[in-house]
Short mmCIF file of C-alpha atoms in Angstrom, two decimals:
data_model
loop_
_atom_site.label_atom_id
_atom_site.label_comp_id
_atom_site.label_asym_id
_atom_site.label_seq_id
_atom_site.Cartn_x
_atom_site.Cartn_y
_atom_site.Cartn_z
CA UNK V 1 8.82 47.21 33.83
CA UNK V 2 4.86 46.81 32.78
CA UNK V 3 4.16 43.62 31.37
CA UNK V 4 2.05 45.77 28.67
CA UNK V 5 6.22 47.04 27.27
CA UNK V 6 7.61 45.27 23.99
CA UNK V 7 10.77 44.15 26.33
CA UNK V 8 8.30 41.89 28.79
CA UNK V 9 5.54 40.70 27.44
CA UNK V 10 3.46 39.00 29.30
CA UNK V 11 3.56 34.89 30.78
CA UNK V 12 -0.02 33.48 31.56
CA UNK V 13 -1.65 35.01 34.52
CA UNK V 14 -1.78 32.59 36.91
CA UNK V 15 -2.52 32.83 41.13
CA UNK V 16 -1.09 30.02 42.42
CA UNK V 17 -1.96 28.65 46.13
CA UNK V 18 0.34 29.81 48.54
CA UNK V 19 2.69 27.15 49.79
CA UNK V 20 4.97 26.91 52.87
CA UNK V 21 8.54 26.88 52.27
CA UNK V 22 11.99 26.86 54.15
CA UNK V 23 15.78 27.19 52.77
CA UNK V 24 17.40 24.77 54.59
CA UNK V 25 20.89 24.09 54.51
CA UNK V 26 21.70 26.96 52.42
CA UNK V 27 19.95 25.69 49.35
CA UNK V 28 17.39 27.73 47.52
CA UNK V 29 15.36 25.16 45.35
CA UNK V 30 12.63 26.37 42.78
CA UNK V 31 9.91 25.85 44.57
CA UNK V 32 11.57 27.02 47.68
CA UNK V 33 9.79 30.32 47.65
CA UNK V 34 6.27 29.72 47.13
CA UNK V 35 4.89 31.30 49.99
CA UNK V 36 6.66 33.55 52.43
CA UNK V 37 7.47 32.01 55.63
CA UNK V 38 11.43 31.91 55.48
CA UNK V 39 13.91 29.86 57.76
CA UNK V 40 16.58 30.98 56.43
CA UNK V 41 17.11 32.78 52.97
CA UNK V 42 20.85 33.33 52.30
CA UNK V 43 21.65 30.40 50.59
CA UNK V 44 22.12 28.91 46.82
CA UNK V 45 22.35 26.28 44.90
CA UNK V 46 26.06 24.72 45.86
CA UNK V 47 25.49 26.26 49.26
CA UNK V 48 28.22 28.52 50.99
CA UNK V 49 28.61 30.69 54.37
CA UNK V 50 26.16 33.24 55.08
CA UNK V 51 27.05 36.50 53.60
CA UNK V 52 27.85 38.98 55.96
CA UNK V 53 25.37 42.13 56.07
CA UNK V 54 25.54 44.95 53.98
CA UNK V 55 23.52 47.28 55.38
CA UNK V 56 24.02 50.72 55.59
CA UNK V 57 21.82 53.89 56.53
CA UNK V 58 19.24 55.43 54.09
CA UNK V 59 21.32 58.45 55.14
CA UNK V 60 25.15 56.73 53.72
CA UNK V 61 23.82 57.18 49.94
CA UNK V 62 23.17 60.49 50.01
CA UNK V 63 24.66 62.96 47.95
CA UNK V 64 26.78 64.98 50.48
CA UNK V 65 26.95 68.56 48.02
CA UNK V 66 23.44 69.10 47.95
CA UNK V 67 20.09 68.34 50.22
CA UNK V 68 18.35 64.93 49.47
CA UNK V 69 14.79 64.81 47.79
CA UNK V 70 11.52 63.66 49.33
CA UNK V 71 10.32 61.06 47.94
CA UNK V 72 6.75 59.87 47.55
CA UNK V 73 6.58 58.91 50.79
CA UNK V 74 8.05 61.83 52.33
CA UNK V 75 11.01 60.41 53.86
CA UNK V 76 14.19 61.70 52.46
CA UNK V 77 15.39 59.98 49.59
CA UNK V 78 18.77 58.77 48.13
CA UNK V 79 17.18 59.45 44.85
CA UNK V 80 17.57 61.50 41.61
CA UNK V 81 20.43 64.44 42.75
CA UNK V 82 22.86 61.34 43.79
CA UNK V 83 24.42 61.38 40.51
CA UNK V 84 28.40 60.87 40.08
CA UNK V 85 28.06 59.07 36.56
CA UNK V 86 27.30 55.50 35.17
CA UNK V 87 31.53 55.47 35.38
CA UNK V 88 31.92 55.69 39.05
CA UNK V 89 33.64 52.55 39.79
CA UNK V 90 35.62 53.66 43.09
CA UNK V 91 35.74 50.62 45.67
CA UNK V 92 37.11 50.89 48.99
CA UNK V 93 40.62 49.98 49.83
CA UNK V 94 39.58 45.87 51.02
CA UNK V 95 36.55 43.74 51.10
CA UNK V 96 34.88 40.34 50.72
CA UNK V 97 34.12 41.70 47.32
CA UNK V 98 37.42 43.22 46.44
CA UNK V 99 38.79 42.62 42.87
CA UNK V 100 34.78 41.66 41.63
CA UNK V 101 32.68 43.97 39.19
CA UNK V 102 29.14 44.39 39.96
CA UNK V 103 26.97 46.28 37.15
CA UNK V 104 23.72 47.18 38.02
CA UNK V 105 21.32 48.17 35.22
CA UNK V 106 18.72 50.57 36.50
CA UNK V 107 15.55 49.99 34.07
CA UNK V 108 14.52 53.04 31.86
CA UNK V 109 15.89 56.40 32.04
CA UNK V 110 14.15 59.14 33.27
CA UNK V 111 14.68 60.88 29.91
CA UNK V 112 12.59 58.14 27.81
CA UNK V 113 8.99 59.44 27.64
CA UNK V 114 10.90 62.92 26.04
CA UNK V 115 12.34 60.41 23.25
CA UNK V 116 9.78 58.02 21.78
CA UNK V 117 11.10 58.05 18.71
CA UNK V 118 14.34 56.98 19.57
CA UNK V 119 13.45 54.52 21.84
CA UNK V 120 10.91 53.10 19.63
CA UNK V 121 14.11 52.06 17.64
CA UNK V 122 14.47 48.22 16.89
CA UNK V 123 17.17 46.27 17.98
CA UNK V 124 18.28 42.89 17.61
CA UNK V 125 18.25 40.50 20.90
CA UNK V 126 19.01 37.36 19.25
CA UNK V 127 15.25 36.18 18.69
CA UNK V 128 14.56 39.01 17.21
CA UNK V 129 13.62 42.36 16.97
CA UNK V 130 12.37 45.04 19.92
CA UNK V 131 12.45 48.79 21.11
CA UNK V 132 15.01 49.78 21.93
CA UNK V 133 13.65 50.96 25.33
CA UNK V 134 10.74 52.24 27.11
CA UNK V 135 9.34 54.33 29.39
CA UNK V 136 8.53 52.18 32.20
CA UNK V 137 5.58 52.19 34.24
CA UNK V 138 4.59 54.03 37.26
CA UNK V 139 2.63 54.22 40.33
CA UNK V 140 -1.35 55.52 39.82
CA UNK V 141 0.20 58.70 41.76
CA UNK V 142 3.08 59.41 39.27
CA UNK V 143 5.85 58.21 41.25
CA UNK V 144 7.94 56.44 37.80
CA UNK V 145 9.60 53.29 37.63
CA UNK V 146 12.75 54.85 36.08
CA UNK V 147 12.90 57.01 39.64
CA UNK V 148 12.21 54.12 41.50
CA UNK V 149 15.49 52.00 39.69
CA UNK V 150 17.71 55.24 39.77
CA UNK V 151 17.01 55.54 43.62
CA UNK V 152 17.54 51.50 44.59
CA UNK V 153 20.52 51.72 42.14
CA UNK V 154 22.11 54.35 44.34
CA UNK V 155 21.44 52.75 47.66
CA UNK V 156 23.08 49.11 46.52
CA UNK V 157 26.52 50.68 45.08
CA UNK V 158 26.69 52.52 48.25
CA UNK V 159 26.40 48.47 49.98
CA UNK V 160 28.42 47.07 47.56
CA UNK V 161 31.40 49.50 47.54
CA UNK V 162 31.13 49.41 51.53
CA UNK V 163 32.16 45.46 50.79
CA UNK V 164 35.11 46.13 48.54
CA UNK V 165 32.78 45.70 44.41
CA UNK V 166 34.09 47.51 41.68
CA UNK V 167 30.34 48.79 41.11
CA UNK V 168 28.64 50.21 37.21
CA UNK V 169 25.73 51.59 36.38
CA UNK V 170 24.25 51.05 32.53
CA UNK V 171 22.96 54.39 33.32
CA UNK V 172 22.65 57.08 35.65
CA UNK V 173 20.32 59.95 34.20
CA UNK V 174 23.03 60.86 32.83
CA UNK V 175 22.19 60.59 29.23
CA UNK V 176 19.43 62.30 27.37
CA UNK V 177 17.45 58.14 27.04
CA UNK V 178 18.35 54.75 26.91
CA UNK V 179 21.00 53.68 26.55
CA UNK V 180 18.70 50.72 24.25
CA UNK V 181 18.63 46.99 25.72
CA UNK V 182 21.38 45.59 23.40
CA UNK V 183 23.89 48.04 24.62
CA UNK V 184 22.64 47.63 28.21
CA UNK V 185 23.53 44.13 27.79
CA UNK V 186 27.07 45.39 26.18
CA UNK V 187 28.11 47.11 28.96
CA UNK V 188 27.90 44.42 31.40
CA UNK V 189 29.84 42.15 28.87
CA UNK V 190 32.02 44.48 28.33
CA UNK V 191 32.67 45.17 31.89
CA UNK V 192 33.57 41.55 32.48
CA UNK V 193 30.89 41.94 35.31
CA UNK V 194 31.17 39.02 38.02
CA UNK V 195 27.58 40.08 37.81
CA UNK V 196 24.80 41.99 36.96
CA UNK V 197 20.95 42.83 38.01
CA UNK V 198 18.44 44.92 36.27
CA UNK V 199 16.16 46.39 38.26
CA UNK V 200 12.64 47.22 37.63
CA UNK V 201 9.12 47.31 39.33
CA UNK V 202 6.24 45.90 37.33
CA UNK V 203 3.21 47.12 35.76
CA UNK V 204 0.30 44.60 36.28
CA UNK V 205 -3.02 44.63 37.67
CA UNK V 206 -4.67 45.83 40.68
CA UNK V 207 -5.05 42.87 43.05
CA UNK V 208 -0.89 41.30 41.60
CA UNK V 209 1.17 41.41 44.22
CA UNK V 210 4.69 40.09 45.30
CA UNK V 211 8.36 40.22 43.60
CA UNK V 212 9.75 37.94 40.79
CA UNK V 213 13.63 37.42 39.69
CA UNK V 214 13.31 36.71 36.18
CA UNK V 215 16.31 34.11 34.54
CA UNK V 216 17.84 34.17 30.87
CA UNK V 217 16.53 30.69 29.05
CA UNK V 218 18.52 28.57 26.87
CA UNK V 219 18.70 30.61 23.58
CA UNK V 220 21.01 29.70 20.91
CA UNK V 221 20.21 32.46 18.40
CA UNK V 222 21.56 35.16 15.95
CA UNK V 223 24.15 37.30 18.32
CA UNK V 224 22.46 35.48 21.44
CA UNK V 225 23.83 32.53 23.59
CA UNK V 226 23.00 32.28 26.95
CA UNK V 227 24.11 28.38 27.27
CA UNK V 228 27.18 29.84 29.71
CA UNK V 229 25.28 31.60 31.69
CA UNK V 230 21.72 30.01 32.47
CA UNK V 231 23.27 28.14 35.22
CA UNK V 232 25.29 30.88 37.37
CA UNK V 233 22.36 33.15 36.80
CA UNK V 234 19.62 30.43 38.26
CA UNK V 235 21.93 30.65 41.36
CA UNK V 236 22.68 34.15 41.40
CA UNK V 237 18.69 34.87 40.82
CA UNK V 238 17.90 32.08 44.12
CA UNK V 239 20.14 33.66 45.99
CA UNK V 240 18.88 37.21 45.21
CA UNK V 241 14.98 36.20 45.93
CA UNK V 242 15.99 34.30 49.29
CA UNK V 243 17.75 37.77 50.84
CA UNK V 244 14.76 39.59 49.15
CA UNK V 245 12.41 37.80 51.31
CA UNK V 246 14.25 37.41 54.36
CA UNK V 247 15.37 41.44 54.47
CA UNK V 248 12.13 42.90 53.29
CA UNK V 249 9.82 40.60 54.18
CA UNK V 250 7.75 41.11 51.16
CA UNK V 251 6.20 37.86 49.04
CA UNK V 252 6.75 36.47 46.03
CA UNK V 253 4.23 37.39 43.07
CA UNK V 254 1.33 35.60 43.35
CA UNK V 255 1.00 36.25 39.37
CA UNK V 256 3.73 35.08 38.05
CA UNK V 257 6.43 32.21 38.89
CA UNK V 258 4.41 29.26 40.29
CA UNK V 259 4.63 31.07 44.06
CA UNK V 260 8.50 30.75 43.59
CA UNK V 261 9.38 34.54 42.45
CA UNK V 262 11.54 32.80 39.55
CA UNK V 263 10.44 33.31 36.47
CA UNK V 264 12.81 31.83 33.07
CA UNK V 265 12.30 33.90 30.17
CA UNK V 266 13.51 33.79 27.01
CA UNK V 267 12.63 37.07 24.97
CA UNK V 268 14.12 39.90 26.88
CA UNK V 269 17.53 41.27 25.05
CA UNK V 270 18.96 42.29 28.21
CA UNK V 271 19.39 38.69 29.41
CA UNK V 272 19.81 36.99 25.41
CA UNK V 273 22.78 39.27 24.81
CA UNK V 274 24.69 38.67 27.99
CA UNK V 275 27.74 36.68 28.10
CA UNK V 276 28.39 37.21 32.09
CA UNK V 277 25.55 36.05 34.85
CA UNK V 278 22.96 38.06 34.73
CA UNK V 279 18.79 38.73 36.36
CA UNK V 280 16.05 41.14 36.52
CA UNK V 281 14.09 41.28 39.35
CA UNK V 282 10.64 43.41 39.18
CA UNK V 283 10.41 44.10 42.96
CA UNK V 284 6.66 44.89 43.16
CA UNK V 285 3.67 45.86 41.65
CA UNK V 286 3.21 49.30 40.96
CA UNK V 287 -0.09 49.60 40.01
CA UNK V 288 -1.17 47.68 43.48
CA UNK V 289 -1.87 50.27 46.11
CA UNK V 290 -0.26 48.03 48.59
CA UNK V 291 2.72 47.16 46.76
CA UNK V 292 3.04 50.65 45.65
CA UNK V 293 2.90 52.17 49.48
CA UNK V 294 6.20 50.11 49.80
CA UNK V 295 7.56 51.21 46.80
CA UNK V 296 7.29 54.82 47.02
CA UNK V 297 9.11 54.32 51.05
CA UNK V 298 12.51 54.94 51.06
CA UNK V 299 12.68 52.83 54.21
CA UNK V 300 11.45 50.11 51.95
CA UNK V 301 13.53 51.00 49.34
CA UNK V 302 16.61 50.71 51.53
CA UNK V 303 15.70 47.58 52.97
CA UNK V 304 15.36 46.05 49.00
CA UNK V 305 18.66 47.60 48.27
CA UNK V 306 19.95 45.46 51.05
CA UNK V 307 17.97 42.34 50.13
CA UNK V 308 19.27 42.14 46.84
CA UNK V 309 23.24 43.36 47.45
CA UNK V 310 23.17 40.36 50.23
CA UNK V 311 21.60 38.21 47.32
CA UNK V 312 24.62 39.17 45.25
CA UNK V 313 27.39 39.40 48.06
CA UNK V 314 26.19 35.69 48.52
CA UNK V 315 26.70 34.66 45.09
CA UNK V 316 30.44 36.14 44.85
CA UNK V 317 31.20 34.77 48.50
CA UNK V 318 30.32 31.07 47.05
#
């Protein structure tokens, strides 16, 4: 998601020093992240057990009735042809996650730069008006964000099925754009989700680097009010950034978020309209060579899909 789209306009550009940081205890505090020299990084606020892995194969989430594409990288990919619907909710028959409902919104649609009239529609979030949707951003070499959410959404229902979720996707190419962000947030409401990520990869300059899990704000407004849910999603977005690091390895943004990869926003409809917990997390850069080398991997890509299902395997554990 570029910083340069209507739904994410841009914080101040800061580059904050580096600082050290450990999760000890199980606690992710705010400032917890700056840095990216982890002790441990499966823990929230409230604390809990370790969640247990979910880690599966690149391999598992392929689709088994045709050949996998190559992705950028050109390692096989769990990509595009993986399609069995936004409705595929099958779960296996037990679990640590049995009975929950994950939804996992994967930013864009493919489909969007063929439609930019429709998605040029305004909505209401609350605050306001916006698009309805964009296009997304992509890599200098063409690689698009709107892959790159499609592919990572794949790879974490495989992970969180394997642990017993009920698991959604907003969207999965399935539809000709969209859907638009009010009725992304809809379907996670509607779902009763336990919870829900967006996922996107950002847009920024050359020389940005790092992740960032971005938080709904207090808004009280129009058809928006987030009061219920700042709180679970603060501790469903630490939890989410401490696996991040600890699995992939990779830092927070140096751009955004203090050196904490937690950003609190308050003018993106697909956090304003939820009712049930709910973060984005941009996981790199895409317009950074180096960021974008791990973002066009599908080793990488596998290795963030496991980051972030711990994240939220950890948050439903307690």
């Amino acid at each position: 998601m570029s910083y340069a789209s209507p739904e994410s306009d841009p914080p101040a550009d800061r580059r904050p020093r580096r600082r050290l940081f450990a999760v000890v205890g199980g606690a992710l505090a705010v400032g917890a992240l700056a840095g990216w020299l982890v002790v441990e990084g499966v823990g929230g606020t409230g604390g809990g057990t370790a969640a247990p892995s979910v880690s599966a194969s690149a391999g598992d989430v392929r689709s088994s009735a045709r050949p996998a594409p190559t992705d950028p990288s050109g390692s096989p990919s769990a990509s595009d042809d993986h399609r069995t619907g936004r409705d595929a909710t099958a779960t296996t028959a037990s679990g640590p996650l049995r009975g929950k409902v994950v939804v996992i919104d994967p930013g864009h649609n493919p489909g969007n730069v063929r439609h930019t009239a429709e998605i040029n529609r305004q909505v209401d979030i609350g605050t306001g008006r916006k698009e309805c949707d964009t296009t997304g951003t992509a890599t200098n070499d063409g690689y698009a964000e709107a892959r790159f959410t499609l592919d990572l959404a794949h790879r974490m229902r495989t992970l969180l099925q394997a642990q017993g979720a009920t698991v959604k996707l907003t969207q999965d190419a399935d539809r000709p754009f969209g859907p638009c962000i009010d009725e992304r947030a809809r379907i996670g409401n509607e779902a009763k989700a336990d919870a829900v990520v967006s996922l996107h990869a950002d847009g920024s300059g050359t020389g940005n680097r790092g992740f960032h899990v971005i938080l709904p704000g207090e808004v009280r407004a129009g058809a928006a009010d987030t009061r219920a849910i700042v709180g679970p999603s603060r501790e469903l977005g630490e939890r989410i950034a401490g696996n991040f690091v600890r699995v992939t390895g990779s830092a927070p943004s140096n751009y955004v978020g203090d050196g904490t990869g937690l950003v609190t926003r308050e003018d993106l409809g697909g956090l304003n309209l939820s009712t049930v917990p709910k973060v984005f997390i941009e996981c790199g850069n895409m317009r950074d060579s180096k960021d974008a080398a791990l973002l066009t991997s599908g080793a990488w890509r596998q290795k963030a899909a496991q980051g972030i299902s711990e994240g939220i395997v950890s948050f439903l554990r307690g």
